[in-house]
Structure formats: structure tokens, C-alpha cells
Coordinates of C-alpha atoms and ligand atoms in Angstrom, one line a residue:
M818 CA 89.9 96.3 110.7
G819 CA 90.1 99.3 108.1
N820 CA 87.1 98.0 106.3
Q821 CA 85.1 101.2 106.3
P822 CA 85.9 104.0 103.7
N823 CA 85.8 106.6 106.5
D824 CA 88.9 104.8 108.1
L825 CA 91.1 106.7 105.4
H826 CA 94.7 107.0 106.3
D827 CA 97.1 109.7 104.8
V828 CA 99.9 107.0 104.3
T829 CA 99.8 103.3 104.1
I830 CA 103.1 101.4 104.4
I831 CA 103.1 98.0 103.0
G832 CA 105.9 96.2 104.6
G833 CA 107.2 96.4 108.5
G834 CA 110.9 96.0 107.8
P835 CA 113.2 98.5 108.7
A836 CA 112.7 101.0 106.0
G837 CA 108.7 100.8 106.8
L838 CA 109.2 101.0 110.3
F839 CA 111.3 104.3 110.2
S840 CA 109.1 105.7 107.7
A841 CA 106.1 104.8 110.1
F842 CA 108.0 107.2 112.6
Y843 CA 108.8 109.8 110.6
S844 CA 105.3 110.1 108.8
G845 CA 103.9 110.2 112.3
M846 CA 106.3 113.1 113.3
R847 CA 104.8 114.9 109.9
E848 CA 101.4 114.3 111.6
M849 CA 100.0 112.1 109.0
K850 CA 97.8 109.3 109.7
T851 CA 99.7 106.3 109.3
K852 CA 99.0 102.7 108.8
V853 CA 101.5 99.6 108.6
I854 CA 100.6 96.4 106.7
E855 CA 102.8 93.5 107.4
Y856 CA 102.6 90.0 106.0
L857 CA 104.5 88.2 108.9
P858 CA 103.1 87.7 112.3
F859 CA 105.9 90.0 113.7
L860 CA 107.6 93.4 112.8
G861 CA 111.3 94.1 111.5
G862 CA 111.5 92.3 108.1
K863 CA 114.5 90.6 107.1
V864 CA 116.5 91.6 110.2
P865 CA 114.8 89.2 112.9
Y866 CA 113.8 86.4 110.1
F867 CA 117.4 85.9 108.9
Y868 CA 119.8 87.3 111.5
P869 CA 118.1 88.3 115.1
E870 CA 121.4 87.2 116.8
K871 CA 124.0 88.7 114.1
I872 CA 125.9 91.7 115.0
I873 CA 125.0 95.0 112.5
R874 CA 127.8 97.2 112.4
D875 CA 127.2 99.4 109.4
I876 CA 124.5 102.0 110.8
G877 CA 125.7 105.6 111.6
G878 CA 126.1 106.4 115.3
I879 CA 125.4 102.5 116.2
P880 CA 128.8 101.0 116.4
Q881 CA 127.1 97.5 116.7
I882 CA 123.9 96.2 117.6
S883 CA 122.4 92.7 117.4
G884 CA 119.6 92.4 114.7
E885 CA 117.1 91.8 117.7
K886 CA 117.8 94.8 119.5
L887 CA 117.9 96.9 116.4
T888 CA 114.3 95.2 115.9
E889 CA 113.1 96.0 119.1
Q890 CA 114.6 99.8 118.9
L891 CA 113.0 100.2 115.3
V892 CA 109.6 99.0 116.9
E893 CA 109.6 101.5 119.6
Q894 CA 110.5 104.4 117.8
A895 CA 108.0 103.5 114.9
M896 CA 105.4 103.3 117.6
T897 CA 106.1 106.9 119.1
F898 CA 103.1 108.3 117.0
H899 CA 100.8 105.6 117.3
P900 CA 100.4 104.4 113.6
S901 CA 97.9 101.5 112.8
V902 CA 99.5 98.1 112.7
V903 CA 98.2 95.3 110.7
L904 CA 100.1 92.0 110.8
R905 CA 99.5 88.6 108.9
E906 CA 98.1 90.2 106.0
Q907 CA 99.5 90.2 102.2
C908 CA 98.5 93.2 100.8
N909 CA 97.8 92.4 97.2
E910 CA 95.5 94.7 95.1
L911 CA 95.5 98.3 94.4
E912 CA 92.4 100.2 93.1
Q913 CA 92.5 104.1 92.8
L914 CA 89.1 105.4 93.6
D915 CA 87.1 108.4 91.4
D916 CA 88.2 111.1 94.3
G917 CA 92.2 110.0 93.9
T918 CA 92.3 108.2 96.9
F919 CA 93.4 104.2 97.1
V920 CA 92.0 101.3 98.5
L921 CA 94.3 98.4 99.2
T922 CA 93.2 95.0 99.4
S923 CA 94.7 92.0 101.3
D924 CA 95.0 88.2 100.8
N925 CA 91.8 87.7 103.4
G926 CA 89.8 90.3 101.7
N927 CA 90.5 93.2 104.3
R928 CA 90.4 96.7 102.5
H929 CA 92.6 99.7 103.7
F930 CA 91.8 103.1 102.2
T931 CA 94.4 105.6 101.8
R932 CA 95.5 108.9 100.2
T933 CA 99.0 107.2 99.7
V934 CA 101.0 104.4 99.6
I935 CA 104.3 103.8 100.4
L936 CA 106.0 100.5 99.4
A937 CA 108.4 99.0 102.0
T938 CA 108.0 95.1 100.8
G939 CA 111.7 94.3 100.5
F940 CA 111.6 91.9 97.6
G941 CA 108.3 90.6 98.8
T942 CA 107.1 88.2 101.4
L943 CA 109.6 85.6 102.6
K944 CA 108.5 81.8 103.0
S945 CA 111.1 79.3 103.5
V946 CA 111.6 76.3 101.1
K947 CA 110.1 73.3 103.2
L948 CA 111.9 69.9 103.5
D949 CA 110.0 67.7 100.8
L950 CA 109.1 64.7 103.3
S951 CA 105.3 64.1 103.7
N952 CA 105.6 64.0 107.7
A953 CA 107.9 67.1 108.2
Y954 CA 105.2 69.3 109.3
E955 CA 104.8 66.9 112.3
F956 CA 108.2 68.3 113.6
E957 CA 107.9 71.7 112.1
G958 CA 108.3 74.6 114.8
N959 CA 109.3 71.7 117.4
N960 CA 112.9 70.7 116.8
L961 CA 112.9 71.0 112.9
R962 CA 113.3 74.7 111.8
Y963 CA 113.9 76.8 108.9
S964 CA 115.3 80.0 110.5
P965 CA 116.2 79.2 113.8
K966 CA 116.3 82.3 116.4
R967 CA 118.5 81.4 119.2
L968 CA 121.9 79.8 119.3
H969 CA 121.9 78.8 122.9
Q970 CA 119.0 76.2 122.2
Y971 CA 121.5 74.3 120.4
K972 CA 123.9 73.9 123.4
G973 CA 125.2 70.3 123.8
K974 CA 122.8 68.8 120.9
H975 CA 123.5 66.8 117.9
V976 CA 122.5 69.1 115.2
L977 CA 121.7 68.2 111.7
I978 CA 121.9 70.8 108.9
S979 CA 120.6 70.4 105.6
G980 CA 121.7 72.8 102.9
G981 CA 124.6 74.2 101.0
G982 CA 124.5 77.9 100.7
N983 CA 125.6 80.8 102.9
S984 CA 122.9 80.3 105.7
A985 CA 123.6 76.5 106.2
V986 CA 127.3 76.9 106.3
D987 CA 127.1 80.1 108.6
W988 CA 124.8 78.1 110.9
A989 CA 127.4 75.1 110.9
N990 CA 130.4 77.3 111.9
E991 CA 128.2 79.2 114.4
L992 CA 127.0 76.1 116.0
E993 CA 130.3 73.9 115.9
A994 CA 131.5 75.6 119.4
I995 CA 127.9 75.3 121.1
A996 CA 126.5 71.8 119.9
E997 CA 127.9 68.7 120.9
Q998 CA 128.0 67.6 117.3
V999 CA 127.2 69.5 114.0
T1000 CA 126.3 67.5 110.8
L1001 CA 125.9 69.0 107.7
V1002 CA 124.2 67.2 104.4
Y1003 CA 124.3 68.7 100.9
R1004 CA 122.9 67.0 97.7
K1005 CA 125.9 68.3 95.9
N1006 CA 129.6 68.2 96.0
D1007 CA 130.3 72.0 95.8
F1008 CA 129.1 74.4 98.1
S1009 CA 127.5 77.7 97.0
G1010 CA 128.4 79.8 100.0
I1011 CA 131.3 82.2 100.4
E1012 CA 134.6 80.2 100.1
S1013 CA 136.3 81.3 103.4
N1014 CA 133.3 80.0 105.4
V1015 CA 133.2 76.8 103.4
S1016 CA 136.8 76.3 104.2
K1017 CA 136.4 77.2 107.8
M1018 CA 133.7 74.4 108.2
K1019 CA 135.5 71.7 106.3
H1020 CA 138.6 72.3 108.5
S1021 CA 136.4 72.2 111.6
T1022 CA 134.6 69.3 113.7
V1023 CA 131.6 69.8 111.4
E1024 CA 130.8 66.2 109.8
V1025 CA 130.3 67.4 106.3
K1026 CA 128.5 64.7 104.2
T1027 CA 128.1 65.3 100.4
P1028 CA 126.2 64.1 98.1
Y1029 CA 123.5 63.5 100.7
F1030 CA 120.1 64.4 101.4
I1031 CA 117.5 63.8 104.1
N1032 CA 115.2 61.2 102.6
G1033 CA 112.9 60.4 105.8
L1034 CA 112.4 61.4 109.6
A1035 CA 111.3 59.4 112.2
G1036 CA 110.3 60.5 115.8
E1037 CA 107.4 60.7 118.1
G1038 CA 105.5 63.3 120.2
G1039 CA 106.3 66.0 117.5
Q1040 CA 110.3 65.7 118.2
V1041 CA 112.1 64.1 115.2
T1042 CA 114.9 61.9 116.8
Q1043 CA 116.4 59.9 113.9
A1044 CA 116.8 60.9 110.0
E1045 CA 117.7 58.9 107.2
L1046 CA 120.4 60.2 105.1
K1047 CA 120.8 59.1 101.4
N1048 CA 124.0 59.3 98.9
V1049 CA 122.7 61.1 95.7
E1050 CA 125.2 59.0 93.4
T1051 CA 125.2 55.4 95.5
G1052 CA 121.6 55.4 96.7
E1053 CA 123.4 54.0 100.2
T1054 CA 121.5 55.1 103.2
E1055 CA 122.3 55.6 106.7
V1056 CA 120.2 56.7 109.9
L1057 CA 121.5 59.1 112.1
S1058 CA 120.3 60.2 115.7
V1059 CA 119.7 63.9 115.8
D1060 CA 118.4 66.3 118.7
E1061 CA 117.5 69.2 116.1
I1062 CA 117.3 69.8 112.4
I1063 CA 117.8 73.0 110.7
V1064 CA 116.9 73.0 107.2
N1065 CA 118.4 76.1 105.0
H1066 CA 117.1 75.2 101.6
G1067 CA 116.6 79.0 100.6
F1068 CA 113.4 80.7 100.8
E1069 CA 110.7 81.9 98.0
I1070 CA 110.1 85.7 97.8
D1071 CA 106.4 86.4 96.8
L1072 CA 106.1 90.0 95.7
G1073 CA 102.4 89.0 95.1
H1074 CA 100.2 90.9 92.5
I1075 CA 102.2 94.0 93.4
G1076 CA 104.4 93.1 90.3
Q1077 CA 101.0 93.7 87.9
W1078 CA 100.2 97.2 89.4
G1079 CA 101.7 98.6 86.1
M1080 CA 104.7 100.3 87.7
K1081 CA 107.5 100.8 86.1
M1082 CA 110.0 97.7 87.2
E1083 CA 113.4 96.3 86.2
N1084 CA 114.8 92.9 87.3
G1085 CA 112.0 92.5 89.8
S1086 CA 112.8 95.9 91.5
I1087 CA 110.5 99.0 91.5
Q1088 CA 111.9 102.0 89.5
V1089 CA 111.6 105.2 91.6
N1090 CA 113.0 108.6 91.1
G1091 CA 114.8 111.1 93.5
K1092 CA 111.5 111.5 95.4
M1093 CA 111.1 108.0 95.8
E1094 CA 108.0 108.2 93.4
T1095 CA 106.9 105.2 91.5
S1096 CA 105.3 105.7 87.8
I1097 CA 102.0 105.7 89.9
P1098 CA 101.4 109.0 91.2
G1099 CA 101.0 108.8 94.9
V1100 CA 102.6 105.5 95.0
F1101 CA 106.0 105.5 96.5
A1102 CA 108.8 102.8 96.9
I1103 CA 111.9 102.8 99.6
G1104 CA 114.0 100.2 100.6
D1105 CA 115.3 96.8 99.1
I1106 CA 112.2 96.9 96.5
A1107 CA 113.1 100.6 95.2
D1108 CA 115.8 100.9 92.5
Y1109 CA 117.5 103.8 91.2
Q1110 CA 121.1 104.7 90.0
N1111 CA 123.7 104.0 92.8
K1112 CA 121.2 102.2 95.0
L1113 CA 122.6 101.4 98.6
P1114 CA 121.0 98.2 99.2
L1115 CA 121.7 98.5 103.0
I1116 CA 119.7 99.4 106.2
A1117 CA 120.9 102.5 106.2
G1118 CA 119.8 103.5 102.5
G1119 CA 116.3 102.8 103.6
F1120 CA 116.4 104.9 106.4
N1121 CA 117.2 107.9 104.0
E1122 CA 114.6 107.0 101.5
G1123 CA 112.0 106.6 103.9
P1124 CA 111.8 110.3 105.2
I1125 CA 112.0 111.3 101.4
A1126 CA 109.1 109.2 100.3
V1127 CA 107.1 110.6 103.4
N1128 CA 107.8 114.3 102.3
S1129 CA 106.8 113.4 98.9
A1130 CA 103.7 112.1 100.2
K1131 CA 102.7 114.9 102.2
K1132 CA 103.7 117.1 98.9
Y1133 CA 101.2 115.1 97.0
I1134 CA 98.4 115.1 99.7
H1135 CA 99.1 119.0 100.0
P1136 CA 100.3 120.1 96.7
D1137 CA 99.9 124.0 97.5
K1138 CA 102.1 123.6 100.5
E1139 CA 105.7 124.1 100.5
L1140 CA 107.8 120.9 100.6
S1141 CA 109.9 121.1 103.6
H1142 CA 112.1 118.4 105.0
L1143 CA 111.7 118.6 108.9
F1144 CA 113.9 117.1 111.2
S1145 CA 113.0 115.8 114.8
T1146 CA 114.9 118.7 117.2
Q1147 CA 112.4 121.0 115.2
V1148 CA 109.5 119.3 115.8
G1149 CA 110.1 117.7 119.6
A1150 CA 112.8 119.6 121.1
C1151 CA 110.9 121.8 122.9
H1152 CA 107.1 120.8 123.2
H1153 CA 105.8 117.5 121.1
P1154 CA 103.9 115.5 123.7
N1155 CA 105.3 112.3 121.9
F1156 CA 108.9 113.0 122.6
V1157 CA 109.9 112.4 126.1
E1158 CA 112.6 114.7 126.8
Ligands
FAD836 C1 121.8 87.5 106.3 C2 121.5 88.8 106.0 C3 122.4 89.7 106.5 C4 122.3 91.2 106.4 N1 123.4 92.0 107.0 C5 123.0 93.4 106.9 C6 123.9 94.4 107.7 O1 124.7 93.9 108.5 N2 123.7 95.7 107.3 C7 122.8 96.2 106.6 O2 122.7 97.4 106.3 N3 122.0 95.5 105.7 C8 122.0 94.1 106.0 N4 121.2 93.1 105.0 C9 120.3 93.6 104.3 C10 119.0 94.2 104.8 O3 118.6 93.2 105.9 C11 118.0 94.9 104.2 O4 118.6 95.7 103.3 C12 116.7 95.4 105.0 O5 116.3 94.3 105.5 C13 115.8 95.9 103.9 O6 114.6 96.5 104.4 P1 113.2 97.0 103.9 O7 112.5 97.4 104.7 O8 113.6 97.3 102.6 O9 112.8 95.3 103.4 P2 112.7 94.0 104.6 O10 113.5 93.7 105.7 O11 112.8 92.7 103.5 O12 111.1 93.9 105.0 C14 110.2 93.8 104.1 C15 109.1 93.5 104.7 O13 108.1 93.5 104.1 C16 106.7 92.6 104.2 N5 105.9 92.3 102.8 C17 106.4 92.2 101.6 N6 105.3 92.0 100.8 C18 104.3 92.5 101.4 C19 102.8 92.5 101.1 N7 102.5 92.1 100.0 N8 102.2 92.7 102.2 C20 102.5 92.8 103.5 N9 103.6 92.8 103.9 C21 104.8 92.6 102.9 C22 108.0 91.3 104.4 O14 107.1 90.2 104.9 C23 108.8 92.1 105.4 O15 108.7 91.8 106.5 C24 121.2 91.7 105.3 C25 120.4 91.1 104.8 C26 120.6 89.4 105.1 C27 119.6 88.5 104.3

């Protein structure tokens, strides 16, 4: 598991989102021994986490693609050169050894030895804010979900949504046409979601209840069947029969100890120069976590930053070699065995 100093990688990418995955591909193409470390049990970052079924339209050459399909293709591309992939580890500590290489330590104590580091952490690990009820855990992952994946599982169901931000309102609007009935509760009267989406929801068949919150859950066999709703102002309660509950109370982003590595940071973002170098030589940052003038916080922006960071890492490892920015047709058009023509 990467605990031996002789398991030295050229590039270790922390974060398996779009930016990290595309970098893994490009790093392999530049024949660097590459490792990806991801906290979640799956690759893809925010895309499969938040919007697997939504359509992405702003990636060059791909007029439209679902989040799920993009993730599938990114993973396939990233695996072209067989990088090492480590899931379910939050990488926390960085130490530079006497020979200039780095050792990264994860939350479970695993150590990863590397010549360079590319931080592709987004804003950090994503953890949904849980429903604050002592028995909620009994239903979580069954019919109480924080990040639902499939629209069709709500077909013909009575769905209760809790939350007042964009995601909650978005889910209410998406499910209105699919579910038998959608009820949305929010503890405030004013929604924080995009105004046009809030108006759409209010003029639809979605039953909007404010200022209400979920005060209790009941069910059996791990399936919640009833929710007690409580009015914040009057204290009045009512019981609602439900088939499914979606809780969108936001999520906590945890950059862990990375923020204390000593890199120059501003407003929670790592400051990089045009080579994607952080203020620690040998450590690069790309994607949502990296910031510089005129930063483009889009997937397409990360696709540009990844190869820049990889080329900079290559130059860091081989300072005497000229920095070249190769493209795949140069490498693979004719004979690279990992490209199938
Ligand atoms: C609802 C929504 C819709 C969007 N729609 C679009 C769109 O249509 N087009 C577009 O271009 N962009 C869109 N975006 C933005 C886009 O998703 C992000 O810009 C993109 O995901 C950033 O990629 P990334 O690889 O930098 O980070 P992320 O996708 O955030 O991936 C970072 C990964 O790093 C992991 N990680 C973090 N810290 C650690 C650690 N210490 N150890 C191990 N792993 C770690 C995280 O678990 C995560 O999986 C949307 C975002 C949202 C929320």
C-alpha cells in the first residue's frame, strides 16, 4: 500500500476529480510513475457526487454529456497508463525528506513516497451535513439520502425534501414530474436558491411548507415511513407519510491539514503561478483549489491546468531537460502501445 520508501512515484495526485483524472492520463503519457489518492470510495469528484444525471454543455468538443458519462470517460482515459489508485484515504501530511523527495501521510497512517505532488483536491473532501436526529442513521442510504443519484427511483413515490438552497429547490423541480407528490420543508421563509427556480417550484404542484423542519422520523426495517414536521414559529406539528426523504442541508468541505502545509493561500484557495507551482517547490495545484488571476473555475479550466502542472513536475524532476509540451498525437499516433488506433 505504498508504505515502502522504494515505492517512489514521480507524481502523486491528491484528488480524483476531473482535474486529477485528466492529469493522471497526461502524467502517464509523459511516462511518469503516477499515483492518484482519493478520499471518496469512487473517482470523479464533484461530478458524480452532485450531478451525475445533469447535462454538462461547456466542455470543448462535447456538445452535451451527462455527469455520469463524463466520469466514466475520464476514468477510462485516466487508466490508459495504469496509474496506482488509492481510494478512501484523506491525504493530510506532507514531509520533505533529506533527498528532496516527499512523503505524504493519510488519515489511516498510510505513507506515500513521491518526487512531486499535484493537489487536485477541489475545495477539500465533501461530507454532507447530516439530519440532526438521533435515529436518522437507521434510514441513511436506504430511503433517506443526502446525495441522491437516480431520478427514476422516485417514480410514483411521495418524496419529502428538506432544505432551501439551490440543490433542494432543483431536486423539487426535477422530481415534480416524476414523483407522485413532492413536499419540501425549509426552516426559513426566504429561499436562498436561484430566484427563477424558486418561482418555478412555488408555481408547481410541489407542496412547499415554511418555516418547517423535520422534527422526527419513524419507520421499520431501515425504511422511514413517517416524518414529523414542526413549524418553527408556532411549534405546531403534523405527521407526513413518506416513501423517500432527500436532505439537502449543504455539505462540509474539509481541506484537512493541507491548509497548514505553509503554501501561500488566499480565501481558502492555493495561490499558483503560470506553471501551477505553489510556494512549495515540487508541489503543484490545479482545478478548483488553485487560484490565480483570471481563474476559470470550470472543468475545462482544470483540463488546461493539469497538463501544465504535469509538465512543470517533469521539469522539476529533470531540471536539465528542456521543458516540452507534448501532445498525444506526437506520442501515440504511431506506436505507443497504450493507445489503440
Ligand atoms: C451542482 C454543480 C454543477 C456544476 N456544473 C458544471 C458544469 O456544467 N460545467 C463545469 O465546467 N463545471 C461545473 N461545475 C464545477 C465543476 O464540478 C468543478 O469545477 C470541478 O468538479 C472541479 O474539479 P476538481 O478536480 O478541481 O475538483 P473536485 O471535482 O472537487 O474533485 C476533488 C476531489 O478531491 C478529493 N479530495 C479532496 N481533498 C482530499 C484529500 N486530502 N485526500 C484525498 N482526496 C481528497 C475530493 O474527495 C474530490 O473527489 C459544477 C459544480 C456543481 C457543484
